[in-house]
Amino acid sequence: MTDFDGFFHSAAWYDASIDWSARLAREIPLLREIFGPPGELGLLDAGCGTGRQTVELARLGYRMTGLDMDQGMLALGRERAHRSGAAVDYVTGAYDELPNLAPGPFDGIYCVGNALAACASADAALRAVNCFAAALRPGGRLFVQILNFPLMQKETPCIRGPRVVVHSGVEYISTRLFRFTGNTVEVTNVTHYKQGRWHHHAAGGYLYAISPDEMDAWCAPAGLGIDQRLGAYDRTPFDPESSIDLIVIATKQIQGF
């Protein structure tokens, strides 16, 4: 019998709950396009989770570093890299610990999967952007993907899903409820599963609802010039009234230019 309560709080559940084939098929081509051919200084995956993107990009020739606070996630990433023969340097820590843990410089940094919003406050997210900028070489690029929170705030209730996966013979059906209080977002994930009869498990957390204007305001003082704002990985331009995502692509400015 599976310990379902423990399972739902594990890195294994996070990894199993995502259709990685579909996600990597969306993300990797655009990341390769934005960062170009593998460079000498490599890329940093900020908030790398279980390391799916880091391993895939390492297999494609990029020098990869992955940063995350969750040691369970990183353990899965290290196992995956070892099985794949991919050379990835995984580092345990928060974004604002970059200057000590992985100072770079890097050719590029990406923070996807809404991971920047997990900072849970404006001050923490701003510190993260400043640390990303400091860790980039001049001309290096930053790629950030978050949800289009201002659009979501107009929905009452705001629900995403369902997400359906089958893991070890058990079907899981998950939905997420987003409840906004100002710029703080309480996220509740409810998962239904059948083990003899139907059960459900709820887990929650908090995000900070970063706005497009905040991203603009944070990048310029950090020396980051925004090149593109996309609304999806298919390169659709960002539309505040319809885009599900906000993807910000910026370049660290060269002093004197």
mmCIF file of C-alpha atoms in Angstrom:
data_model
loop_
_atom_site.group_PDB
_atom_site.id
_atom_site.type_symbol
_atom_site.label_atom_id
_atom_site.label_comp_id
_atom_site.label_asym_id
_atom_site.label_seq_id
_atom_site.Cartn_x
_atom_site.Cartn_y
_atom_site.Cartn_z
ATOM 1 C CA MET A 1 0.000 0.000 0.000
ATOM 2 C CA THR A 2 1.403 3.398 -1.002
ATOM 3 C CA ASP A 3 1.813 6.086 1.673
ATOM 4 C CA PHE A 4 -0.193 8.576 -0.371
ATOM 5 C CA ASP A 5 0.158 11.493 2.029
ATOM 6 C CA GLY A 6 3.937 11.203 1.954
ATOM 7 C CA PHE A 7 3.910 10.594 -1.796
ATOM 8 C CA PHE A 8 2.042 13.828 -2.546
ATOM 9 C CA HIS A 9 4.723 15.816 -0.708
ATOM 10 C CA SER A 10 7.611 14.113 -2.501
ATOM 11 C CA ALA A 11 9.820 15.000 -5.433
ATOM 12 C CA ALA A 12 8.658 11.742 -7.024
ATOM 13 C CA TRP A 13 5.055 13.011 -7.161
ATOM 14 C CA TYR A 14 6.125 16.349 -8.657
ATOM 15 C CA ASP A 15 8.110 14.510 -11.317
ATOM 16 C CA ALA A 16 5.323 12.018 -12.061
ATOM 17 C CA SER A 17 2.589 14.647 -12.237
ATOM 18 C CA ILE A 18 3.983 16.425 -15.317
ATOM 19 C CA ASP A 19 3.849 15.326 -18.945
ATOM 20 C CA TRP A 20 7.546 15.898 -19.514
ATOM 21 C CA SER A 21 7.553 14.762 -23.134
ATOM 22 C CA ALA A 22 5.087 17.513 -24.027
ATOM 23 C CA ARG A 23 6.713 20.114 -21.796
ATOM 24 C CA LEU A 24 10.255 19.554 -23.060
ATOM 25 C CA ALA A 25 8.994 19.568 -26.640
ATOM 26 C CA ARG A 26 7.653 23.091 -25.973
ATOM 27 C CA GLU A 27 10.522 24.482 -23.924
ATOM 28 C CA ILE A 28 13.781 23.109 -25.292
ATOM 29 C CA PRO A 29 13.511 24.402 -28.900
ATOM 30 C CA LEU A 30 12.856 27.973 -27.737
ATOM 31 C CA LEU A 31 15.608 27.844 -25.104
ATOM 32 C CA ARG A 32 18.075 26.660 -27.740
ATOM 33 C CA GLU A 33 16.963 29.411 -30.089
ATOM 34 C CA ILE A 34 17.345 32.136 -27.474
ATOM 35 C CA PHE A 35 20.692 30.976 -26.066
ATOM 36 C CA GLY A 36 22.213 29.889 -29.364
ATOM 37 C CA PRO A 37 24.920 27.226 -29.717
ATOM 38 C CA PRO A 38 26.570 25.936 -26.526
ATOM 39 C CA GLY A 39 29.027 28.474 -25.146
ATOM 40 C CA GLU A 40 32.081 28.119 -22.935
ATOM 41 C CA LEU A 41 30.464 29.550 -19.776
ATOM 42 C CA GLY A 42 27.299 27.467 -19.895
ATOM 43 C CA LEU A 43 23.743 27.937 -18.672
ATOM 44 C CA LEU A 44 22.138 28.139 -15.240
ATOM 45 C CA ASP A 45 18.727 26.550 -14.621
ATOM 46 C CA ALA A 46 17.370 28.615 -11.698
ATOM 47 C CA GLY A 47 14.758 26.541 -9.879
ATOM 48 C CA CYS A 48 15.692 23.380 -11.766
ATOM 49 C CA GLY A 49 13.452 20.975 -9.805
ATOM 50 C CA THR A 50 14.152 17.404 -10.826
ATOM 51 C CA GLY A 51 16.513 18.495 -13.576
ATOM 52 C CA ARG A 52 14.617 17.478 -16.677
ATOM 53 C CA GLN A 53 15.678 20.539 -18.679
ATOM 54 C CA THR A 54 19.251 20.527 -17.384
ATOM 55 C CA VAL A 55 19.804 16.935 -18.457
ATOM 56 C CA GLU A 56 18.200 17.471 -21.863
ATOM 57 C CA LEU A 57 20.313 20.556 -22.572
ATOM 58 C CA ALA A 58 23.481 18.836 -21.280
ATOM 59 C CA ARG A 59 22.799 16.001 -23.726
ATOM 60 C CA LEU A 60 22.667 18.648 -26.465
ATOM 61 C CA GLY A 61 26.141 19.900 -25.573
ATOM 62 C CA TYR A 62 25.491 22.723 -23.105
ATOM 63 C CA ARG A 63 27.535 23.094 -19.938
ATOM 64 C CA MET A 64 24.793 23.017 -17.288
ATOM 65 C CA THR A 65 24.355 24.132 -13.680
ATOM 66 C CA GLY A 66 21.092 23.548 -11.827
ATOM 67 C CA LEU A 67 20.050 25.443 -8.689
ATOM 68 C CA ASP A 68 17.182 24.473 -6.384
ATOM 69 C CA MET A 69 16.355 24.581 -2.666
ATOM 70 C CA ASP A 70 14.759 21.117 -2.574
ATOM 71 C CA GLN A 71 17.315 18.388 -1.908
ATOM 72 C CA GLY A 72 14.819 15.661 -2.871
ATOM 73 C CA MET A 73 14.323 17.263 -6.279
ATOM 74 C CA LEU A 74 18.066 17.570 -6.795
ATOM 75 C CA ALA A 75 18.605 13.926 -5.802
ATOM 76 C CA LEU A 76 16.305 12.870 -8.651
ATOM 77 C CA GLY A 77 18.128 15.245 -10.971
ATOM 78 C CA ARG A 78 21.495 13.771 -10.083
ATOM 79 C CA GLU A 79 20.184 10.245 -10.613
ATOM 80 C CA ARG A 80 18.781 11.217 -14.004
ATOM 81 C CA ALA A 81 22.006 12.895 -15.069
ATOM 82 C CA HIS A 82 24.028 9.846 -13.996
ATOM 83 C CA ARG A 83 21.768 7.466 -15.935
ATOM 84 C CA SER A 84 21.952 9.684 -19.007
ATOM 85 C CA GLY A 85 25.694 10.209 -18.835
ATOM 86 C CA ALA A 86 25.054 13.962 -18.715
ATOM 87 C CA ALA A 87 27.470 16.252 -16.872
ATOM 88 C CA VAL A 88 25.374 18.600 -14.711
ATOM 89 C CA ASP A 89 26.508 20.529 -11.641
ATOM 90 C CA TYR A 90 23.573 20.647 -9.200
ATOM 91 C CA VAL A 91 23.697 23.180 -6.368
ATOM 92 C CA THR A 92 21.394 23.386 -3.333
ATOM 93 C CA GLY A 93 20.289 26.899 -2.439
ATOM 94 C CA ALA A 94 18.031 29.897 -3.011
ATOM 95 C CA TYR A 95 18.246 32.435 -5.822
ATOM 96 C CA ASP A 96 19.789 35.124 -3.614
ATOM 97 C CA GLU A 97 22.553 32.702 -2.641
ATOM 98 C CA LEU A 98 23.868 32.639 -6.212
ATOM 99 C CA PRO A 99 26.791 34.997 -5.502
ATOM 100 C CA ASN A 100 28.207 32.420 -3.076
ATOM 101 C CA LEU A 101 27.041 29.133 -4.595
ATOM 102 C CA ALA A 102 27.260 29.635 -8.363
ATOM 103 C CA PRO A 103 28.517 33.144 -9.143
ATOM 104 C CA GLY A 104 29.106 32.477 -12.824
ATOM 105 C CA PRO A 105 29.490 34.214 -15.104
ATOM 106 C CA PHE A 106 27.047 32.313 -17.317
ATOM 107 C CA ASP A 107 26.198 32.666 -20.986
ATOM 108 C CA GLY A 108 22.534 32.390 -20.065
ATOM 109 C CA ILE A 109 20.122 31.864 -17.193
ATOM 110 C CA TYR A 110 16.576 30.556 -17.390
ATOM 111 C CA CYS A 111 13.873 30.365 -14.728
ATOM 112 C CA VAL A 112 10.782 28.553 -16.011
ATOM 113 C CA GLY A 113 7.741 26.694 -14.685
ATOM 114 C CA ASN A 114 6.562 29.843 -12.870
ATOM 115 C CA ALA A 115 9.496 29.333 -10.486
ATOM 116 C CA LEU A 116 10.243 33.035 -10.015
ATOM 117 C CA ALA A 117 6.728 33.570 -8.607
ATOM 118 C CA ALA A 118 7.548 30.965 -5.944
ATOM 119 C CA CYS A 119 9.715 33.632 -4.274
ATOM 120 C CA ALA A 120 6.358 34.608 -2.685
ATOM 121 C CA SER A 121 7.195 38.316 -2.254
ATOM 122 C CA ALA A 122 8.136 41.271 -4.442
ATOM 123 C CA ASP A 123 11.373 41.868 -2.533
ATOM 124 C CA ALA A 124 12.492 38.253 -2.921
ATOM 125 C CA ALA A 125 11.670 38.189 -6.644
ATOM 126 C CA LEU A 126 13.504 41.486 -7.195
ATOM 127 C CA ARG A 127 16.577 40.145 -5.367
ATOM 128 C CA ALA A 128 16.458 37.065 -7.587
ATOM 129 C CA VAL A 129 16.405 39.146 -10.785
ATOM 130 C CA ASN A 130 19.343 41.212 -9.505
ATOM 131 C CA CYS A 131 21.293 38.036 -8.701
ATOM 132 C CA PHE A 132 20.531 36.594 -12.139
ATOM 133 C CA ALA A 133 21.785 39.790 -13.780
ATOM 134 C CA ALA A 134 24.971 39.797 -11.697
ATOM 135 C CA ALA A 135 25.694 36.184 -12.662
ATOM 136 C CA LEU A 136 25.402 36.815 -16.419
ATOM 137 C CA ARG A 137 28.323 37.785 -18.608
ATOM 138 C CA PRO A 138 27.890 41.012 -20.598
ATOM 139 C CA GLY A 139 25.699 40.058 -23.556
ATOM 140 C CA GLY A 140 24.364 37.009 -21.711
ATOM 141 C CA ARG A 141 20.654 36.339 -21.815
ATOM 142 C CA LEU A 142 17.940 35.846 -19.206
ATOM 143 C CA PHE A 143 14.791 33.816 -19.940
ATOM 144 C CA VAL A 144 11.923 33.966 -17.408
ATOM 145 C CA GLN A 145 8.504 32.305 -17.756
ATOM 146 C CA ILE A 146 5.705 33.097 -15.321
ATOM 147 C CA LEU A 147 1.926 33.013 -15.497
ATOM 148 C CA ASN A 148 -0.047 36.009 -16.765
ATOM 149 C CA PHE A 149 -1.294 36.839 -13.274
ATOM 150 C CA PRO A 150 -3.238 40.048 -14.061
ATOM 151 C CA LEU A 151 -5.437 38.078 -16.459
ATOM 152 C CA MET A 152 -5.950 35.315 -13.895
ATOM 153 C CA GLN A 153 -7.013 37.873 -11.264
ATOM 154 C CA LYS A 154 -10.046 38.673 -13.395
ATOM 155 C CA GLU A 155 -11.340 35.083 -13.095
ATOM 156 C CA THR A 156 -13.600 34.165 -10.180
ATOM 157 C CA PRO A 157 -12.964 31.416 -9.318
ATOM 158 C CA CYS A 158 -9.611 30.935 -11.002
ATOM 159 C CA ILE A 159 -9.116 27.214 -11.684
ATOM 160 C CA ARG A 160 -6.566 25.397 -13.851
ATOM 161 C CA GLY A 161 -6.733 21.780 -14.952
ATOM 162 C CA PRO A 162 -7.561 19.025 -14.893
ATOM 163 C CA ARG A 163 -4.189 17.345 -15.242
ATOM 164 C CA VAL A 164 -4.450 13.569 -15.603
ATOM 165 C CA VAL A 165 -1.554 11.144 -15.117
ATOM 166 C CA VAL A 166 -1.204 7.412 -14.491
ATOM 167 C CA HIS A 167 1.632 6.406 -12.180
ATOM 168 C CA SER A 168 2.343 2.832 -11.041
ATOM 169 C CA GLY A 169 -1.110 1.790 -12.228
ATOM 170 C CA VAL A 170 -2.967 4.524 -10.310
ATOM 171 C CA GLU A 171 -4.838 7.323 -12.104
ATOM 172 C CA TYR A 172 -4.472 10.829 -10.660
ATOM 173 C CA ILE A 173 -6.691 13.775 -11.631
ATOM 174 C CA SER A 174 -5.518 17.173 -10.354
ATOM 175 C CA THR A 175 -6.937 20.693 -10.441
ATOM 176 C CA ARG A 176 -5.492 23.919 -9.020
ATOM 177 C CA LEU A 177 -7.408 26.756 -7.399
ATOM 178 C CA PHE A 178 -5.793 30.220 -7.316
ATOM 179 C CA ARG A 179 -7.069 32.653 -4.699
ATOM 180 C CA PHE A 180 -5.735 36.224 -4.904
ATOM 181 C CA THR A 181 -5.333 38.597 -1.986
ATOM 182 C CA GLY A 182 -3.671 41.611 -3.513
ATOM 183 C CA ASN A 183 -0.484 40.280 -5.123
ATOM 184 C CA THR A 184 -0.343 37.196 -2.926
ATOM 185 C CA VAL A 185 -1.710 34.027 -4.488
ATOM 186 C CA GLU A 186 -2.803 31.056 -2.417
ATOM 187 C CA VAL A 187 -2.613 27.945 -4.603
ATOM 188 C CA THR A 188 -4.495 24.781 -3.644
ATOM 189 C CA ASN A 189 -3.852 21.624 -5.622
ATOM 190 C CA VAL A 190 -6.559 18.970 -5.263
ATOM 191 C CA THR A 191 -5.758 15.489 -6.551
ATOM 192 C CA HIS A 192 -8.328 12.702 -6.876
ATOM 193 C CA TYR A 193 -7.138 9.112 -7.161
ATOM 194 C CA LYS A 194 -8.742 5.691 -7.096
ATOM 195 C CA GLN A 195 -7.437 3.124 -4.641
ATOM 196 C CA GLY A 196 -10.375 0.754 -4.293
ATOM 197 C CA ARG A 197 -12.627 3.800 -4.026
ATOM 198 C CA TRP A 198 -12.034 7.433 -4.961
ATOM 199 C CA HIS A 199 -9.964 9.542 -2.558
ATOM 200 C CA HIS A 200 -8.660 13.083 -2.696
ATOM 201 C CA HIS A 201 -5.640 14.921 -1.347
ATOM 202 C CA ALA A 202 -5.232 18.704 -1.051
ATOM 203 C CA ALA A 203 -1.973 20.617 -0.698
ATOM 204 C CA GLY A 204 -1.321 24.336 -0.782
ATOM 205 C CA GLY A 205 1.284 27.022 -1.049
ATOM 206 C CA TYR A 206 1.803 30.680 -1.932
ATOM 207 C CA LEU A 207 3.085 32.597 -4.949
ATOM 208 C CA TYR A 208 3.749 36.246 -5.627
ATOM 209 C CA ALA A 209 1.721 37.507 -8.594
ATOM 210 C CA ILE A 210 4.470 39.222 -10.595
ATOM 211 C CA SER A 211 3.066 41.656 -13.136
ATOM 212 C CA PRO A 212 4.517 42.511 -16.564
ATOM 213 C CA ASP A 213 5.125 46.074 -15.362
ATOM 214 C CA GLU A 214 7.142 44.797 -12.407
ATOM 215 C CA MET A 215 9.327 42.687 -14.671
ATOM 216 C CA ASP A 216 9.987 45.775 -16.800
ATOM 217 C CA ALA A 217 10.778 47.871 -13.724
ATOM 218 C CA TRP A 218 13.127 45.256 -12.256
ATOM 219 C CA CYS A 219 15.134 44.504 -15.397
ATOM 220 C CA ALA A 220 16.306 47.982 -16.397
ATOM 221 C CA PRO A 221 18.081 48.938 -13.126
ATOM 222 C CA ALA A 222 19.747 45.505 -13.110
ATOM 223 C CA GLY A 223 21.300 46.248 -16.498
ATOM 224 C CA LEU A 224 18.962 43.959 -18.403
ATOM 225 C CA GLY A 225 17.459 45.159 -21.663
ATOM 226 C CA ILE A 226 14.230 43.356 -22.553
ATOM 227 C CA ASP A 227 14.346 41.969 -26.088
ATOM 228 C CA GLN A 228 11.054 40.090 -26.304
ATOM 229 C CA ARG A 229 7.829 39.479 -24.383
ATOM 230 C CA LEU A 230 6.140 36.286 -25.514
ATOM 231 C CA GLY A 231 2.815 34.789 -24.484
ATOM 232 C CA ALA A 232 3.681 31.165 -25.224
ATOM 233 C CA TYR A 233 6.533 28.871 -26.203
ATOM 234 C CA ASP A 234 5.238 28.909 -29.775
ATOM 235 C CA ARG A 235 6.660 32.468 -29.977
ATOM 236 C CA THR A 236 3.256 34.195 -29.949
ATOM 237 C CA PRO A 237 3.733 37.817 -28.798
ATOM 238 C CA PHE A 238 2.490 38.569 -25.292
ATOM 239 C CA ASP A 239 -1.103 39.822 -25.151
ATOM 240 C CA PRO A 240 -2.158 40.919 -21.648
ATOM 241 C CA GLU A 241 -5.797 40.090 -22.421
ATOM 242 C CA SER A 242 -5.339 36.546 -23.706
ATOM 243 C CA SER A 243 -1.887 35.058 -23.047
ATOM 244 C CA ILE A 244 -1.647 32.250 -20.496
ATOM 245 C CA ASP A 245 2.053 32.902 -19.902
ATOM 246 C CA LEU A 246 4.433 35.820 -19.809
ATOM 247 C CA ILE A 247 7.883 34.974 -21.177
ATOM 248 C CA VAL A 248 10.482 37.720 -20.749
ATOM 249 C CA ILE A 249 13.738 37.495 -22.691
ATOM 250 C CA ALA A 250 16.421 40.025 -21.767
ATOM 251 C CA THR A 251 20.095 40.675 -22.482
ATOM 252 C CA LYS A 252 22.680 41.959 -20.002
ATOM 253 C CA GLN A 253 23.869 45.254 -21.333
ATOM 254 C CA ILE A 254 27.512 45.887 -22.138
ATOM 255 C CA GLN A 255 28.814 48.876 -20.198
ATOM 256 C CA GLY A 256 29.156 51.944 -22.326
ATOM 257 C CA PHE A 257 26.442 50.899 -24.787
#
